[in-house]
Structures are given as structure tokens and as C-alpha cells.
Short mmCIF file of C-alpha atoms in Angstrom, two decimals:
data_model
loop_
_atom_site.label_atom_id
_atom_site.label_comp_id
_atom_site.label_asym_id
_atom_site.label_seq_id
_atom_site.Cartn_x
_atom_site.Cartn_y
_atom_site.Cartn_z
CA UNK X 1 -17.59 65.93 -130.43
CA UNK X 2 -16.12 62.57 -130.20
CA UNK X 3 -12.78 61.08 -131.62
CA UNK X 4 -12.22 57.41 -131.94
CA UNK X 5 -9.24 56.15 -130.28
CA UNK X 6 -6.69 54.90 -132.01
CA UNK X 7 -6.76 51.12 -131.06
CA UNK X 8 -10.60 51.88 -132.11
CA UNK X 9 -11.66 50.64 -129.02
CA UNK X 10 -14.37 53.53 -128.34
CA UNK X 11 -14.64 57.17 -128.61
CA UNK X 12 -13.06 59.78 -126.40
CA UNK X 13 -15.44 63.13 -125.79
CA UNK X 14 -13.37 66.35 -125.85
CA UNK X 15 -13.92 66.13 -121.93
CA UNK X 16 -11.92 63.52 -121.63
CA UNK X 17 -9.24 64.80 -124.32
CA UNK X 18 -8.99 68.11 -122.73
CA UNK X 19 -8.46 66.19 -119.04
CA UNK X 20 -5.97 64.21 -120.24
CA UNK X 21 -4.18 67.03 -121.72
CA UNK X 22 -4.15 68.78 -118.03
CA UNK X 23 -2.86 65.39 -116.69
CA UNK X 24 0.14 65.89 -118.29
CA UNK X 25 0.67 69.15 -117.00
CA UNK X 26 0.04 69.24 -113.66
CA UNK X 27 2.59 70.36 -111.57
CA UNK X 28 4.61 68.72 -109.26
CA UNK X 29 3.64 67.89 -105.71
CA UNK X 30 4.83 71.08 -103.55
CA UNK X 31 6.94 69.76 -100.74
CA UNK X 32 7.04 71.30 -97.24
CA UNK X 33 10.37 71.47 -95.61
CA UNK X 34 9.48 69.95 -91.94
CA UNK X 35 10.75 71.28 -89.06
CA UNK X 36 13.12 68.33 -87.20
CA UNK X 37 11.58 66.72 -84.34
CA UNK X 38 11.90 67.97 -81.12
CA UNK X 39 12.20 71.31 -82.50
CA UNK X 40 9.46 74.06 -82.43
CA UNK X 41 8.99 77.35 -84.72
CA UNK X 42 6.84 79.38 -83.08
CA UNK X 43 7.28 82.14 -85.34
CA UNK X 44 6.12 80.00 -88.41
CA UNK X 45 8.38 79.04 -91.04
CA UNK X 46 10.02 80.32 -94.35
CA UNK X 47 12.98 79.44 -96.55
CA UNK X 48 15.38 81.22 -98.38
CA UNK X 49 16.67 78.52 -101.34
CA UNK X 50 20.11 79.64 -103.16
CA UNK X 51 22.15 77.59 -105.50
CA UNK X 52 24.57 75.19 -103.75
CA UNK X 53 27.44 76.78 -104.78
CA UNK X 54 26.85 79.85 -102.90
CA UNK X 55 25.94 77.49 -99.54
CA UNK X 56 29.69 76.93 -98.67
CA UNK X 57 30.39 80.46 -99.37
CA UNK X 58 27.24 81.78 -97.18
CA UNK X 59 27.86 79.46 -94.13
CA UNK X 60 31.41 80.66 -92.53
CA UNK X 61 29.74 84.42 -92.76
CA UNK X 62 26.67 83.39 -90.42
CA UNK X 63 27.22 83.99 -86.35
CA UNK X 64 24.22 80.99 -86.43
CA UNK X 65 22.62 78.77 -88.50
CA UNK X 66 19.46 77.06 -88.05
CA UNK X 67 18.02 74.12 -90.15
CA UNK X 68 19.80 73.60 -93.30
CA UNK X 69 18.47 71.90 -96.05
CA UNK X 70 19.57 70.69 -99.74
CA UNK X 71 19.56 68.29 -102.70
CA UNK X 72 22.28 68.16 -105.65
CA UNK X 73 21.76 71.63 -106.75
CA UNK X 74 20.15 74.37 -104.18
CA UNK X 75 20.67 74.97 -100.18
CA UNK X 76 17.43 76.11 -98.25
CA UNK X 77 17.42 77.97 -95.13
CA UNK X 78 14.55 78.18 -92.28
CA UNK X 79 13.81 81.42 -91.71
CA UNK X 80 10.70 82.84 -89.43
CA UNK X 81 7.94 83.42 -91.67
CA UNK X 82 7.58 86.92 -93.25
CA UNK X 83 11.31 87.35 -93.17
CA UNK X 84 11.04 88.83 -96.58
CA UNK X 85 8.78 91.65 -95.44
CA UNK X 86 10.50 94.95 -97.23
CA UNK X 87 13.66 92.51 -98.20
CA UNK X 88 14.43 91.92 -102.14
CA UNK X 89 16.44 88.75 -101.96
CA UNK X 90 19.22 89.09 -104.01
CA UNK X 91 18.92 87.24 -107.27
CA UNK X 92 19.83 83.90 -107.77
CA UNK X 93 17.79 83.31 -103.95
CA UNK X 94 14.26 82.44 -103.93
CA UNK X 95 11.81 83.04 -101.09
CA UNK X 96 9.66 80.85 -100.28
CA UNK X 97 6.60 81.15 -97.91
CA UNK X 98 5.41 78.45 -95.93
CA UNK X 99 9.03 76.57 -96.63
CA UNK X 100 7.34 75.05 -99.40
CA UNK X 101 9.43 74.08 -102.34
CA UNK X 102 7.27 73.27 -105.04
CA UNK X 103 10.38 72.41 -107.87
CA UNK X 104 11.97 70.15 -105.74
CA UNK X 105 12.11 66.19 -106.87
CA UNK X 106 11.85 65.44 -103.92
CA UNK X 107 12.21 66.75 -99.80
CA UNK X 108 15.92 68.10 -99.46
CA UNK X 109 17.57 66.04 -97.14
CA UNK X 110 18.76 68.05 -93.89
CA UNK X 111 22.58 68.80 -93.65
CA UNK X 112 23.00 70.88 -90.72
CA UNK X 113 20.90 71.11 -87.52
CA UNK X 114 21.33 73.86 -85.02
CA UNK X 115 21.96 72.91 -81.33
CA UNK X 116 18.56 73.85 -79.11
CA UNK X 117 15.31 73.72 -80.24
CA UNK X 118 14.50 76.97 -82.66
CA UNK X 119 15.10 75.85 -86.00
CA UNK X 120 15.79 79.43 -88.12
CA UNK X 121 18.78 81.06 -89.10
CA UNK X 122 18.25 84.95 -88.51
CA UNK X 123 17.18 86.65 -91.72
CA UNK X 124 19.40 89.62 -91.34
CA UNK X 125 22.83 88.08 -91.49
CA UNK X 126 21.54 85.49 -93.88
CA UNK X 127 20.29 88.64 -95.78
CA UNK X 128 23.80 90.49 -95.51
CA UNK X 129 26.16 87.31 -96.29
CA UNK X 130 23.96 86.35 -99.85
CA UNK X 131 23.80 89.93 -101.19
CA UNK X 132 28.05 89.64 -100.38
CA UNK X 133 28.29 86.44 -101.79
CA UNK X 134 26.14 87.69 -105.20
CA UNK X 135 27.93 91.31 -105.30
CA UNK X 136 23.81 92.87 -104.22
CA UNK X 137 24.22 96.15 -102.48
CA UNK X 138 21.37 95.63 -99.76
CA UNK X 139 18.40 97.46 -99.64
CA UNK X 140 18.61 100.06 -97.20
CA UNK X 141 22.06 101.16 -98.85
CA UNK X 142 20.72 101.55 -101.89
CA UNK X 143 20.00 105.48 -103.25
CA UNK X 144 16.16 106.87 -102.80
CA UNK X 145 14.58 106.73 -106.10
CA UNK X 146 12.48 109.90 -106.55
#
């Protein structure tokens, strides 16, 4: 099957229509948060992304804080990788493996750097200070569901 364009300058197959039509949906390119140089992760590296206004509410409750990333509307933390491993995140946060952050416009621009050269900010406390900040009771205090 063939249609003819509309400028009538030739025909377009229903290959071509249906590649277009994926064109317009493909997905933005994921971007990889990068680990500063002179810094090293030797336990790989996740990120925990929150809304920006729970960042300034989060930060003051951490004893450290590694690598700290964000653009106009979300914060995202480096975190060793698997860090979600039997953790639910409180809702609004979003894991993400790898430190990829595929809805991004573009790479977050770093705001804070830790002193040294280990990049992360330990999971726990970040864990503990976002389910205070969103009202979560955290996992392990939760009651055994039957």
C-alpha cells in the first residue's frame, strides 16, 4: 500500500508511514548522572530523584551527603548501586538504577560535592530523612501482613 504525499511529490509505503510515526515517539535520550572527576564509586552507582522542594528539607537531616544533583524541578542523590534492595522509596522519590535519568531535559547540573573522593550519600539516612519529610512510616516499622 502506497499513499501519495501531499506535495504529490511521490508515494510513501506504509513502511515508511509507520517509521515516521515511531520517530515521533521515541523517547528521550536517557542521561547518566557522571560521577565528578577525581572521584571513584567503586560500589557502582544509583540515584534516588525527589522533587526539589523536599531537597532543602532532606539536606539538614543527613550526617553526609555525597554528590548532589538537580535541575528546576527534582534533586538526585548518588547512592551505591542496589541501595533499593528490600527498600520501597517513599512516594514522590524515584529510584533509579544505573543513575540514569531518562525524563530529564537535560544532565542536572551538580550542586553539592562531598569532600574526599566517594561520591554517595548513605542510603539509610537518606532513606529515614525522605520517608520524614513525606510522612512514610519506613519499612521495617511497618506491621507484618499475614
Amino acid at each position: 500500500m502506497a499513499v501519495r504525499a501531499a506535495s504529490g511529490v511521490g508515494a510513501l509505503s506504509l513502511d515508511t508511514l509507520v517509521r515516521l510515526r515511531r520517530g515521533l515517539h521515541t523517547p528521550a535520550t536517557p542521561r547518566r548522572l557522571a560521577v565528578p572527576e577525581g572521584m571513584t564509586a567503586p560500589l557502582g552507582c544509583d540515584a534516588v530523584e525527589i522533587p526539589a522542594r523536599l531537597g532543602p528539607l532532606v539536606l539538614p537531616r543527613l550526617p553526609r551527603v555525597g554528590c548532589v544533583y538537580a535541575d528546576g524541578t527534582h534533586w538526585w542523590w548518588l547512592v551505591p548501586s542496589d541501595s533499593d534492595y528490600a527498600l520501597e522509596w517513599p512516594a514522590p522519590t524515584q529510584y533509579a538504577a544505573g543513575a540514569v535519568v531518562p525524563d530529564a531535559p537535560a544532565v542536572p547540573d551538580l550542586i553539592h560535592r562531598p569532600t574526599g573522593t566517594v561520591p554517595y550519600t548513605p542510603p539509610i539516612p537518606l532513606y529515614l530523612a525522605l520517608c520524614r519529610a513525606t510522612g512514610t512510616t519506613p519499612v521495617w516499622s511497618r506491621p507484618a501482613v499475614a
